[in-house]
mmCIF file of N, CA and C in Angstrom:
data_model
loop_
_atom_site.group_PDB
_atom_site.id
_atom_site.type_symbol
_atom_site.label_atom_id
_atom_site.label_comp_id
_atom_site.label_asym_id
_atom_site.label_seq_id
_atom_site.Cartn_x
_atom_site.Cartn_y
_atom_site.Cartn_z
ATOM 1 N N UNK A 1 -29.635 26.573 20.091
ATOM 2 C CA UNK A 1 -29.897 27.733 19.288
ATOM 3 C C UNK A 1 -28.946 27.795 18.115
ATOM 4 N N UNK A 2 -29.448 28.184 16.883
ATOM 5 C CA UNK A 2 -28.707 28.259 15.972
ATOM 6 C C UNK A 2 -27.870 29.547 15.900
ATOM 7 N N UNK A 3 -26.415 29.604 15.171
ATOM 8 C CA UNK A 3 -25.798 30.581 15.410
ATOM 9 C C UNK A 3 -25.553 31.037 13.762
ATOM 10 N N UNK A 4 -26.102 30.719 13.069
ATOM 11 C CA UNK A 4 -25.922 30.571 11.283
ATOM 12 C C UNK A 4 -26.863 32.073 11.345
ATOM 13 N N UNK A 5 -26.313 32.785 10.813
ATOM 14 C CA UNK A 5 -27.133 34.420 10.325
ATOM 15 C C UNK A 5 -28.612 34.098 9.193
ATOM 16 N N UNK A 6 -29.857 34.750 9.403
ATOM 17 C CA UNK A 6 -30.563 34.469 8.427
ATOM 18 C C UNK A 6 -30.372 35.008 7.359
ATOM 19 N N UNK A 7 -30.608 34.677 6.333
ATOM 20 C CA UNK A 7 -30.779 35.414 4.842
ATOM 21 C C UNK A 7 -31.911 35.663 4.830
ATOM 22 N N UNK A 8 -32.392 37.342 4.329
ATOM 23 C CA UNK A 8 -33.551 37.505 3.979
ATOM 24 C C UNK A 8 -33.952 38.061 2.812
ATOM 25 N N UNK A 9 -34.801 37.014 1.719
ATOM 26 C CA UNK A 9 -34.422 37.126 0.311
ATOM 27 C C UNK A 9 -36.123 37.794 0.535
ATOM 28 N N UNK A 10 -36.328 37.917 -1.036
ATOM 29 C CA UNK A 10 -38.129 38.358 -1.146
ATOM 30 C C UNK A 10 -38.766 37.219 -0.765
ATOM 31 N N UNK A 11 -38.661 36.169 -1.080
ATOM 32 C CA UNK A 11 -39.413 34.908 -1.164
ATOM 33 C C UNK A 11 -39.731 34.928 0.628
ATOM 34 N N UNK A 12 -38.647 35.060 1.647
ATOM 35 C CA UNK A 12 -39.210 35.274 3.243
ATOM 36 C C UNK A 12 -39.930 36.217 3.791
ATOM 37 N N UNK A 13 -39.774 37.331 3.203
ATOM 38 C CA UNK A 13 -41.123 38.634 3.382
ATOM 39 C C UNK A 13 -42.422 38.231 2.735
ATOM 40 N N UNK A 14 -42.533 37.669 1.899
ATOM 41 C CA UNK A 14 -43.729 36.699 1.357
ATOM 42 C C UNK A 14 -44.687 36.852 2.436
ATOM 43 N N UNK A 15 -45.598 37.083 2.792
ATOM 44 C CA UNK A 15 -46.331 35.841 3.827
ATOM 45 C C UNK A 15 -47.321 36.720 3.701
ATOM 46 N N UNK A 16 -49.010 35.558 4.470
ATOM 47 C CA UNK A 16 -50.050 36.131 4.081
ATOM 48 C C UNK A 16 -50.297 36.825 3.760
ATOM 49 N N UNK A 17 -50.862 37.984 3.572
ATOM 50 C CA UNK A 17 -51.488 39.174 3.857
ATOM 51 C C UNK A 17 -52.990 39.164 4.792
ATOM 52 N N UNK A 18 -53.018 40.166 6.111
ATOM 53 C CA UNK A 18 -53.814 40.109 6.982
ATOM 54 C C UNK A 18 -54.387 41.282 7.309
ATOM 55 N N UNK A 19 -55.550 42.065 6.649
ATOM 56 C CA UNK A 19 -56.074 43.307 6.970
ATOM 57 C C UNK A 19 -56.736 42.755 8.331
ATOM 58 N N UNK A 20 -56.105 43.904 9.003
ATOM 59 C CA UNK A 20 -56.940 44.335 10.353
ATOM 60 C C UNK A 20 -58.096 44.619 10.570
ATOM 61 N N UNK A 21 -59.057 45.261 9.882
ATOM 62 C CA UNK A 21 -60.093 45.886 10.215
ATOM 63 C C UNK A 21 -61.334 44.894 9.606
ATOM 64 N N UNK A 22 -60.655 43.739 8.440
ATOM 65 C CA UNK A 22 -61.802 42.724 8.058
ATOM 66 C C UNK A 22 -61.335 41.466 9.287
ATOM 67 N N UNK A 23 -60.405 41.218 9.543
ATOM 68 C CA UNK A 23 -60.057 40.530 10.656
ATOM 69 C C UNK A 23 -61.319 40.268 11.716
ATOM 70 N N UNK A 24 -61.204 41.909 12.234
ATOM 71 C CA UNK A 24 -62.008 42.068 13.488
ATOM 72 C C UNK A 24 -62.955 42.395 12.703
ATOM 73 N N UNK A 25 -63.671 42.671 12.172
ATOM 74 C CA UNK A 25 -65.026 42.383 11.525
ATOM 75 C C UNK A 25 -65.849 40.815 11.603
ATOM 76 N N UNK A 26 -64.730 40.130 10.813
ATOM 77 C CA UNK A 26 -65.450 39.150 11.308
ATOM 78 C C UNK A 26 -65.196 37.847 12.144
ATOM 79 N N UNK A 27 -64.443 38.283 13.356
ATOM 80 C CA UNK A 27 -63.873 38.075 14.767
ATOM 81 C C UNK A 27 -65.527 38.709 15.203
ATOM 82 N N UNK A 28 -65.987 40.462 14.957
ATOM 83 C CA UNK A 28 -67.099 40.407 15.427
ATOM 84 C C UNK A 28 -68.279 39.823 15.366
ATOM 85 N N UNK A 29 -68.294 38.890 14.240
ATOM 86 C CA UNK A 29 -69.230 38.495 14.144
ATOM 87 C C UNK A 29 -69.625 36.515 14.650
ATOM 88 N N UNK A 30 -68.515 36.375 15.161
ATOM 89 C CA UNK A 30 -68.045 35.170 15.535
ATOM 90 C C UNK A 30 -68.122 34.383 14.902
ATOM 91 N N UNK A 31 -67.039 34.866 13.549
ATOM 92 C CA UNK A 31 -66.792 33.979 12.812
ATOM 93 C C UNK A 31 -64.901 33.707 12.326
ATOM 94 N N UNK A 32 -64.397 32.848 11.917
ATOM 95 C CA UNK A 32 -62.885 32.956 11.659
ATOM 96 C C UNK A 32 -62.086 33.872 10.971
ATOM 97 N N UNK A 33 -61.179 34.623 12.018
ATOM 98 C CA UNK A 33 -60.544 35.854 11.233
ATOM 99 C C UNK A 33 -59.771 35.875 9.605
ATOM 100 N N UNK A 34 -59.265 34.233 9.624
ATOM 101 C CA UNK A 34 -58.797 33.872 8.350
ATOM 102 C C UNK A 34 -59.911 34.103 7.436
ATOM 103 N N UNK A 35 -61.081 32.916 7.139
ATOM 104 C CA UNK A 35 -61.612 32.621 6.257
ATOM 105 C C UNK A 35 -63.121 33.368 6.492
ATOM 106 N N UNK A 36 -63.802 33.996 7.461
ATOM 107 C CA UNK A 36 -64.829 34.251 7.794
ATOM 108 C C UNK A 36 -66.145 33.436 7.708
ATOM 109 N N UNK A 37 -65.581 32.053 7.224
ATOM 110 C CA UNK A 37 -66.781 30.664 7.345
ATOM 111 C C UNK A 37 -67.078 30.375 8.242
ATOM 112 N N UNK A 38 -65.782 29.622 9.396
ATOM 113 C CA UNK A 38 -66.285 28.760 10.283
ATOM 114 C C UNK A 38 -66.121 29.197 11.611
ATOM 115 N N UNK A 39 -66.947 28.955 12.726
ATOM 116 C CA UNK A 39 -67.307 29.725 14.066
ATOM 117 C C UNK A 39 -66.065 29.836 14.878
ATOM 118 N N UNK A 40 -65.851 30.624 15.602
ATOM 119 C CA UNK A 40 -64.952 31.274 16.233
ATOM 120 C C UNK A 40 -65.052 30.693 17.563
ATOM 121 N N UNK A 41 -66.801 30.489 18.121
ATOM 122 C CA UNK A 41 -66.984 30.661 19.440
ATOM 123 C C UNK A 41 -67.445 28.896 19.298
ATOM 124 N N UNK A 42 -67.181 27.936 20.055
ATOM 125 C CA UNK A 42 -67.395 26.780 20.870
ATOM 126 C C UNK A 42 -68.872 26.790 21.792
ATOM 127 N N UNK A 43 -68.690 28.202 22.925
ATOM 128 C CA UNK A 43 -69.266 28.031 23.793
ATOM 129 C C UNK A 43 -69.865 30.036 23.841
ATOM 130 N N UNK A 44 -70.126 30.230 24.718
ATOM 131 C CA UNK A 44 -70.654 31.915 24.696
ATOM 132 C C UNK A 44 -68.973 32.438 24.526
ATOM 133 N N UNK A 45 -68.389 32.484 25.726
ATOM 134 C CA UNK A 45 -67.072 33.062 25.481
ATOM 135 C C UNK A 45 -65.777 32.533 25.236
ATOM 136 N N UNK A 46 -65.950 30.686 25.025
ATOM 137 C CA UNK A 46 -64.864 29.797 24.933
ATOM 138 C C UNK A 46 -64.724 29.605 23.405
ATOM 139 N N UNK A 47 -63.455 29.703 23.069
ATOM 140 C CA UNK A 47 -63.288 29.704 21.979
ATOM 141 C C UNK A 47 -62.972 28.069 21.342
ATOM 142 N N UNK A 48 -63.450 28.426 20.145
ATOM 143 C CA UNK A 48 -62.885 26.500 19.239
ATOM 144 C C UNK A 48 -61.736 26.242 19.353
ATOM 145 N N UNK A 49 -61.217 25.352 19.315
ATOM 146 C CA UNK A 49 -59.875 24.999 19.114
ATOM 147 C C UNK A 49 -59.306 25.243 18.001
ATOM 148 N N UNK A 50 -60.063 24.999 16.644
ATOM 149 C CA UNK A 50 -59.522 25.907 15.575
ATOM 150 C C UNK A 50 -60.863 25.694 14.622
ATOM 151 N N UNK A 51 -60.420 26.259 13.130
ATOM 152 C CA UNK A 51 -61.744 26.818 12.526
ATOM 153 C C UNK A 51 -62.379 25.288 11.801
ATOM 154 N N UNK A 52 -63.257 25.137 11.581
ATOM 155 C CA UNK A 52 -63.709 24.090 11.225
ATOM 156 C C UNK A 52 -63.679 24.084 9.065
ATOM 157 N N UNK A 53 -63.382 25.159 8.792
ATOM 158 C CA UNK A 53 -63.262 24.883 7.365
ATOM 159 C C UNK A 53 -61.745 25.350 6.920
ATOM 160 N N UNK A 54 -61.304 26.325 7.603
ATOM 161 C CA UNK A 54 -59.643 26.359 7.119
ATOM 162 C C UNK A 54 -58.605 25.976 8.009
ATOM 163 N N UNK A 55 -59.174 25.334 9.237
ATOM 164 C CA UNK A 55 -58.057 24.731 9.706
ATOM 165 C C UNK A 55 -57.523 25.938 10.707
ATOM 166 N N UNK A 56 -57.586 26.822 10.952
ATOM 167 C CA UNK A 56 -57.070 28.112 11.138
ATOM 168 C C UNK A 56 -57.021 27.756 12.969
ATOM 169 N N UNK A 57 -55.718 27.725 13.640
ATOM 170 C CA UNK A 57 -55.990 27.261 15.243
ATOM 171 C C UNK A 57 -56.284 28.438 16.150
ATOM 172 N N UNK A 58 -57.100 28.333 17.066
ATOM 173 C CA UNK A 58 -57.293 29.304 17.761
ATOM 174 C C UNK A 58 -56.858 29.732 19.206
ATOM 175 N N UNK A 59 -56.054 28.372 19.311
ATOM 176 C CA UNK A 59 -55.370 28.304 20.984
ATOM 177 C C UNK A 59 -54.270 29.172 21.122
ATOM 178 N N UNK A 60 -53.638 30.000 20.184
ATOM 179 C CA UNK A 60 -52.924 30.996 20.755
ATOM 180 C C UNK A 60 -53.423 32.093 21.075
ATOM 181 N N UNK A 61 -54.541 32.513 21.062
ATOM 182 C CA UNK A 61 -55.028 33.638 21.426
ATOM 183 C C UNK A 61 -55.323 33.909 22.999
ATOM 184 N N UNK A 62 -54.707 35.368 23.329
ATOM 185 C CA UNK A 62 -55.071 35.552 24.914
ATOM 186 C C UNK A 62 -55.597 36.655 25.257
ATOM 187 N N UNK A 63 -56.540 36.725 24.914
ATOM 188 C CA UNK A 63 -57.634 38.067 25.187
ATOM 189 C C UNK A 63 -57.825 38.433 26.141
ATOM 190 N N UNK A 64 -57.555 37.232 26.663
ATOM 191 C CA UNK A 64 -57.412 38.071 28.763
ATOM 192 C C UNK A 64 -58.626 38.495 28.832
ATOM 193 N N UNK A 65 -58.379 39.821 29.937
ATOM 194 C CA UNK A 65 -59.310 40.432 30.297
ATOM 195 C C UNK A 65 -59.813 41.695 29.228
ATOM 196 N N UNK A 66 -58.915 41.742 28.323
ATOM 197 C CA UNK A 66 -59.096 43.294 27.151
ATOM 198 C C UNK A 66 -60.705 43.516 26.514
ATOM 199 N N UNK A 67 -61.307 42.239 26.791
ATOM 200 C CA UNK A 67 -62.375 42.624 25.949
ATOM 201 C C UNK A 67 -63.696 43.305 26.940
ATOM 202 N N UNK A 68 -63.526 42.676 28.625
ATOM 203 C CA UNK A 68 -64.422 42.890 29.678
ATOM 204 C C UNK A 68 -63.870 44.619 29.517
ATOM 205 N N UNK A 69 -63.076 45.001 29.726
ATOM 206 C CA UNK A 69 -62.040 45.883 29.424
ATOM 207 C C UNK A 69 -62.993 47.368 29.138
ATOM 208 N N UNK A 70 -62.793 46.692 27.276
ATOM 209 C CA UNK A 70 -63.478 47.264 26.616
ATOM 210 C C UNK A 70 -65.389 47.355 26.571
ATOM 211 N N UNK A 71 -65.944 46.675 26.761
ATOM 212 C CA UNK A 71 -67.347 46.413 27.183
ATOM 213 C C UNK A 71 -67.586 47.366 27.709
ATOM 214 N N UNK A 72 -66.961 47.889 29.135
ATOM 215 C CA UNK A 72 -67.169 48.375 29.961
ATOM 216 C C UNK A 72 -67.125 50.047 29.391
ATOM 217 N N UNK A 73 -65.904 50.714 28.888
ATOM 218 C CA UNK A 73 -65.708 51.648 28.007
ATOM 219 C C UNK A 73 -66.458 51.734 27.629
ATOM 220 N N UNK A 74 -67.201 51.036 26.259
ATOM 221 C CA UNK A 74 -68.360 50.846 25.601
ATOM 222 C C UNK A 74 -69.445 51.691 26.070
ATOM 223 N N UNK A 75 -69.909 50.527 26.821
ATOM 224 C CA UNK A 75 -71.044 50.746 27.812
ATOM 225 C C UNK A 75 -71.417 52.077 28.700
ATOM 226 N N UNK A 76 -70.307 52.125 29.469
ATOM 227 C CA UNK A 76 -70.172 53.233 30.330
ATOM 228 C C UNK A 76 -70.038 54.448 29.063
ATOM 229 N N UNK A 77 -69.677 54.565 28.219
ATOM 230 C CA UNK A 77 -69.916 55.525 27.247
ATOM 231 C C UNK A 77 -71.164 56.261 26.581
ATOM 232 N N UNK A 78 -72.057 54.838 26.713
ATOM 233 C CA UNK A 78 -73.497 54.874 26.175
ATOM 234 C C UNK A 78 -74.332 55.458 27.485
ATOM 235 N N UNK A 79 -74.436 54.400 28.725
ATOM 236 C CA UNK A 79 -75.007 54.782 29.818
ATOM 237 C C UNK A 79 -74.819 55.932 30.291
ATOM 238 N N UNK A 80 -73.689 56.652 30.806
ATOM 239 C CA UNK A 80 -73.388 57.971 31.955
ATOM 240 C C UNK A 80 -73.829 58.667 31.370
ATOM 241 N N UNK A 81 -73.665 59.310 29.912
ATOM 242 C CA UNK A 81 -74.237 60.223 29.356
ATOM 243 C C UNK A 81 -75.628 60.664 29.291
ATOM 244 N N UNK A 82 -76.051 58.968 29.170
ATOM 245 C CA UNK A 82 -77.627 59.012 29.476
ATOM 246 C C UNK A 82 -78.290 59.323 30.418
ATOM 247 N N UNK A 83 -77.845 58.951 31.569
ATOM 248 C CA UNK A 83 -78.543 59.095 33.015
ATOM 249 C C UNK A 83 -77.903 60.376 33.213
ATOM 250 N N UNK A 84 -76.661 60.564 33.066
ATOM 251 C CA UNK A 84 -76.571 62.687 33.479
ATOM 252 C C UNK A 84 -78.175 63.901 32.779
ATOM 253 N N UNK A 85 -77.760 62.977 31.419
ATOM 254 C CA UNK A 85 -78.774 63.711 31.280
ATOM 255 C C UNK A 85 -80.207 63.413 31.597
ATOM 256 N N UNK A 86 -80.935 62.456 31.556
ATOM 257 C CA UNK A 86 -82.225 61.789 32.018
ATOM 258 C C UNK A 86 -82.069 62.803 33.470
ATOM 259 N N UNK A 87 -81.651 62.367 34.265
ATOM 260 C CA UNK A 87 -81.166 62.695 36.039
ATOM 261 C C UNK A 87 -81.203 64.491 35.856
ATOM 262 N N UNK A 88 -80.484 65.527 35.164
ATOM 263 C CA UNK A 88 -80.773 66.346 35.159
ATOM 264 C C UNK A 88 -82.000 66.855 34.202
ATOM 265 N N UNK A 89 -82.098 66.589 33.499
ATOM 266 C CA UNK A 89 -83.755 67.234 32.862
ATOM 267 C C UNK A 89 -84.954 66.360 33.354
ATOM 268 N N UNK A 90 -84.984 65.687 33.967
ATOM 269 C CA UNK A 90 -86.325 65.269 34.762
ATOM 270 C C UNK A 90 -85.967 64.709 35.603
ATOM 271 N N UNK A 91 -86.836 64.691 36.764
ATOM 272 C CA UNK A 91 -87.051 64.388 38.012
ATOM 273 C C UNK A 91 -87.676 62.752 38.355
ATOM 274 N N UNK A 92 -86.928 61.629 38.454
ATOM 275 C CA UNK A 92 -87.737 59.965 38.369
ATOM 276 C C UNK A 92 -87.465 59.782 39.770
ATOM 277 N N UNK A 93 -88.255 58.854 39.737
ATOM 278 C CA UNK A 93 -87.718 58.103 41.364
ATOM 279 C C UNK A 93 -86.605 56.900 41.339
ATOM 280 N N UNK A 94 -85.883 56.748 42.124
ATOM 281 C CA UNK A 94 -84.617 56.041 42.629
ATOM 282 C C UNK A 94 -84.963 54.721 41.772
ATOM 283 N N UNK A 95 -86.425 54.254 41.974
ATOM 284 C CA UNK A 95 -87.066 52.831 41.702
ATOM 285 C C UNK A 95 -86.788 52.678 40.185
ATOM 286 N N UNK A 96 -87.491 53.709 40.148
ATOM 287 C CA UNK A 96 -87.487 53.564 38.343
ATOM 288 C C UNK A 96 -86.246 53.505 37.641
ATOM 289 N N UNK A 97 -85.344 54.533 38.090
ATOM 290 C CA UNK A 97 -84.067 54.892 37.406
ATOM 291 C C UNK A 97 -83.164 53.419 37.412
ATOM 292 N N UNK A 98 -82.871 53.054 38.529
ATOM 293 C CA UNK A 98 -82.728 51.348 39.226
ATOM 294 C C UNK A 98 -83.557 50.607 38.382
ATOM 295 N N UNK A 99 -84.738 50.095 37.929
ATOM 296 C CA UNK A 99 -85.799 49.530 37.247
ATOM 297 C C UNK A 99 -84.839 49.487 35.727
ATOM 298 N N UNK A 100 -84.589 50.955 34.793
ATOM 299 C CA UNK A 100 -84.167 51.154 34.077
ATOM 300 C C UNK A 100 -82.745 50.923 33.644
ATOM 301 N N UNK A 101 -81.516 51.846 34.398
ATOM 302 C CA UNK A 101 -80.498 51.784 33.893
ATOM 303 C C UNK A 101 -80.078 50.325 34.306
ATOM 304 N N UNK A 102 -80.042 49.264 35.366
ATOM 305 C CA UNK A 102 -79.076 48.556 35.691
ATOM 306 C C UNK A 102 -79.812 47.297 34.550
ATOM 307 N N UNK A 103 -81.113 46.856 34.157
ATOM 308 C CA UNK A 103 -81.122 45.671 33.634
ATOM 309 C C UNK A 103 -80.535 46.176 32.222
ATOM 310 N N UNK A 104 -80.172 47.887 31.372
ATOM 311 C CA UNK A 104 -80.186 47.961 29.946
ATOM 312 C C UNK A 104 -78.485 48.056 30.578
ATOM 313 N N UNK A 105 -77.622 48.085 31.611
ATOM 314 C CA UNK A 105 -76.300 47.683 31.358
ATOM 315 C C UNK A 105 -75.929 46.671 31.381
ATOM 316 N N UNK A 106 -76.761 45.612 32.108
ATOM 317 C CA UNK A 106 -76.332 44.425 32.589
ATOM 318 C C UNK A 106 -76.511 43.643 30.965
ATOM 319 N N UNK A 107 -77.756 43.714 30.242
ATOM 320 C CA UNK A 107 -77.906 43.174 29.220
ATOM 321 C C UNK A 107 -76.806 43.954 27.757
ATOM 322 N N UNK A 108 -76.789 45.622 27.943
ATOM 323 C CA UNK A 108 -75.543 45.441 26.899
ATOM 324 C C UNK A 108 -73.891 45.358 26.994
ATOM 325 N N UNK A 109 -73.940 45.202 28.164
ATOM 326 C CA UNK A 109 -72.556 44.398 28.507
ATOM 327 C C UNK A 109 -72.595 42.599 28.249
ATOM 328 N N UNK A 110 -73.859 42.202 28.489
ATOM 329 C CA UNK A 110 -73.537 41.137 27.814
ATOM 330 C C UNK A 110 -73.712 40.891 26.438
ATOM 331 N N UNK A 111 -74.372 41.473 25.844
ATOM 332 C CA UNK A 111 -74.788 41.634 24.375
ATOM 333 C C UNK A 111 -73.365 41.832 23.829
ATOM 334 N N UNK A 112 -72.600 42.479 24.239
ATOM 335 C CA UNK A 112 -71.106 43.266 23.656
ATOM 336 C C UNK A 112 -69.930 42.048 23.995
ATOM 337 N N UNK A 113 -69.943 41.233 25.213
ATOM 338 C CA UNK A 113 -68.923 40.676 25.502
ATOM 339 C C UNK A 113 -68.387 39.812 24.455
ATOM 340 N N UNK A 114 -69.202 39.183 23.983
ATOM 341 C CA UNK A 114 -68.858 38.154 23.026
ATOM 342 C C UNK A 114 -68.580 38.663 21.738
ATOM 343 N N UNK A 115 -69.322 39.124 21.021
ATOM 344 C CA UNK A 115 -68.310 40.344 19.674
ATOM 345 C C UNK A 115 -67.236 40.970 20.105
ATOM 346 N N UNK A 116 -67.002 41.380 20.979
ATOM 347 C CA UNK A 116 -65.532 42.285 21.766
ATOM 348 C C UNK A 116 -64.671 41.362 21.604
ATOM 349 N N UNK A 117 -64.642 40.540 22.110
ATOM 350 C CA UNK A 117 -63.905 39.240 22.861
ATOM 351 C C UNK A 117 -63.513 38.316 20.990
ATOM 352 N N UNK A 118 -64.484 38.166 19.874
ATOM 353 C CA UNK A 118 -63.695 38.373 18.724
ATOM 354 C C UNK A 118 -63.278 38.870 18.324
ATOM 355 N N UNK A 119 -63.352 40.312 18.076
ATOM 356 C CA UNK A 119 -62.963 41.265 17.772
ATOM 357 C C UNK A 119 -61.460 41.149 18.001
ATOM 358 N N UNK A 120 -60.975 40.588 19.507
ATOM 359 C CA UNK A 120 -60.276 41.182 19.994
ATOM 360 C C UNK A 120 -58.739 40.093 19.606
ATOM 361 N N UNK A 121 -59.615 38.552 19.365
ATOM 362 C CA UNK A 121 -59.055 37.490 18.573
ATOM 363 C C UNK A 121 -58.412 37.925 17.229
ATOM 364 N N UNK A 122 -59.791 38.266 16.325
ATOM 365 C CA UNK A 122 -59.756 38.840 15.113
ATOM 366 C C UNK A 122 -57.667 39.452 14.740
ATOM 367 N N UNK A 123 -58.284 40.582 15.994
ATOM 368 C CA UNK A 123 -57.278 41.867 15.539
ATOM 369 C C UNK A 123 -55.595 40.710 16.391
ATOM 370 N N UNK A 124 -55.576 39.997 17.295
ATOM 371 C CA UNK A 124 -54.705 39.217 17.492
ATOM 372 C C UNK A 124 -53.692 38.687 16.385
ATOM 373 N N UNK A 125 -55.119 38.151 15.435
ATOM 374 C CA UNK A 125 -54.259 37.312 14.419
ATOM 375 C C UNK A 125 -53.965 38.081 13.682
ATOM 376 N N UNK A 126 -54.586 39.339 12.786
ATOM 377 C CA UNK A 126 -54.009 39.933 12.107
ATOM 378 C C UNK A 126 -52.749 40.789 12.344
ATOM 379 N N UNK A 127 -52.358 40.951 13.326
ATOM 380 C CA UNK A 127 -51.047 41.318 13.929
ATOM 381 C C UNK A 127 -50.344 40.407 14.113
ATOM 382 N N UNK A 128 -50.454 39.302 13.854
ATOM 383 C CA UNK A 128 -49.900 38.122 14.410
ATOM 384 C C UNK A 128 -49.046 38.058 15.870
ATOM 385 N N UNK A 129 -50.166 38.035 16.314
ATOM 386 C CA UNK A 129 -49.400 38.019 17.769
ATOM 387 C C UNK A 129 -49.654 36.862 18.696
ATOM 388 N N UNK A 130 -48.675 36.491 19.636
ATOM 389 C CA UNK A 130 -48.635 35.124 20.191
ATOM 390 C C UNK A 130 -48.476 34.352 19.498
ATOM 391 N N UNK A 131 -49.337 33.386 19.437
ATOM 392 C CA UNK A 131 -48.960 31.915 18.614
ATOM 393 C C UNK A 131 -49.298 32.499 17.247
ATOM 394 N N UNK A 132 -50.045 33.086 16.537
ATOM 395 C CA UNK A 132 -50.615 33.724 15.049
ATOM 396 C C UNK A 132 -49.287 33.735 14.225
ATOM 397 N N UNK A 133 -48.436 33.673 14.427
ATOM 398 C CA UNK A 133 -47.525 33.489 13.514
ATOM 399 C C UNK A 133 -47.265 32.368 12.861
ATOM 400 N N UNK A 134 -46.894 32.266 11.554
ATOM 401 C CA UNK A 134 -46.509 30.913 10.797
ATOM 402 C C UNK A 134 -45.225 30.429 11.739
ATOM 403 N N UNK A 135 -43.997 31.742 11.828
ATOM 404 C CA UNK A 135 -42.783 31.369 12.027
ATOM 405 C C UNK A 135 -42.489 31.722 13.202
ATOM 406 N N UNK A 136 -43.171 30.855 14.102
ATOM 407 C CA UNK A 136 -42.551 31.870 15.701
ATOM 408 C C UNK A 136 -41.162 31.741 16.015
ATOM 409 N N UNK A 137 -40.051 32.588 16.465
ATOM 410 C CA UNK A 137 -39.099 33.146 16.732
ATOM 411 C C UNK A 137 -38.185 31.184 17.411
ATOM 412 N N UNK A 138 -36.994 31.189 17.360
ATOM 413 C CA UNK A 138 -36.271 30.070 17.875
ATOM 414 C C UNK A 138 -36.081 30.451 19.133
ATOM 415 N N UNK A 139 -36.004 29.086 20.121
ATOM 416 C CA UNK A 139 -35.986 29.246 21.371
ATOM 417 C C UNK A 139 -37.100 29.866 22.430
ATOM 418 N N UNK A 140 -38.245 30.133 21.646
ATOM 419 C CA UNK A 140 -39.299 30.458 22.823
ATOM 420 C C UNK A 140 -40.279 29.593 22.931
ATOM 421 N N UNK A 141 -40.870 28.788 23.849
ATOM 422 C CA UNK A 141 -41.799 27.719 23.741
ATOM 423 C C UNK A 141 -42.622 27.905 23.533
ATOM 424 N N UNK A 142 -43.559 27.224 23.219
ATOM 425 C CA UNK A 142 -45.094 27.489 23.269
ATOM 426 C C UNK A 142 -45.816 27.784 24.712
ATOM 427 N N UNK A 143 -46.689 28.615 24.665
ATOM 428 C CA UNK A 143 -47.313 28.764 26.024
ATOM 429 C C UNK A 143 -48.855 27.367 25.996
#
């Protein structure tokens, strides 16, 4: 470890500039939070290794579980409201309601996972967090 004090002139505050909210924009759209050209996603929820037109790497990102997370929030936000009310102003049978609510959660939880899940990249890098940094800190390894 170095024991030499840093200097911090203007020229080291320099660095990108990274709006958050175009980030995850187009993180939602599964495309690269840097450049918004090249695909984000590899596979449904596996991400590229990095962007195919700016180079931009994507293996530090750890979205974990935050985006199933959020889906669910989402979802459950849209649904309960619905069926409280459906369930109290009319009278359906068990079949139908079953018929209805479970294939429109099952499908917009999956519809959502994969925009979430950039989104959630997106807003990673623009915070630069984990590996997203140019200058990660001395003495901590890479994960």
């Amino acid at each position: 470890m170095s024991t030499a004090p840093k200097i911090w002139t203007r020229e080291t505050g320099l660095v990108e500039k990274r709006d958050v909210w175009t980030a995850m924009k187009r993180g939602f759209r599964g495309r690269c939070p840097r450049c918004g050209e090249g695909k984000l996603f590899r596979a449904f929820l596996k991400t590229a290794d990095n962007c195919s037109v700016c180079g931009l790497d994507f293996t530090p990102h750890r979205a974990d579980d935050l985006p199933a997370y959020l889906v669910i929030v989402i979802v459950g936000h849209i649904v309960v409201p619905a069926i409280l009310w459906i369930e109290t102003n009319y009278t359906t049978p068990v079949w139908i309601s079953f018929a209805a609510y479970l294939p429109f959660t099952f499908f917009a939880s999956l519809g959502l996972l994969q925009p979430v899940k950039g989104a959630v990249v997106g807003l990673q890098w623009a915070l630069r967090m984990h590996g997203f940094d140019e200058n990660p800190p001395d003495g901590i390894p890479p994960v």
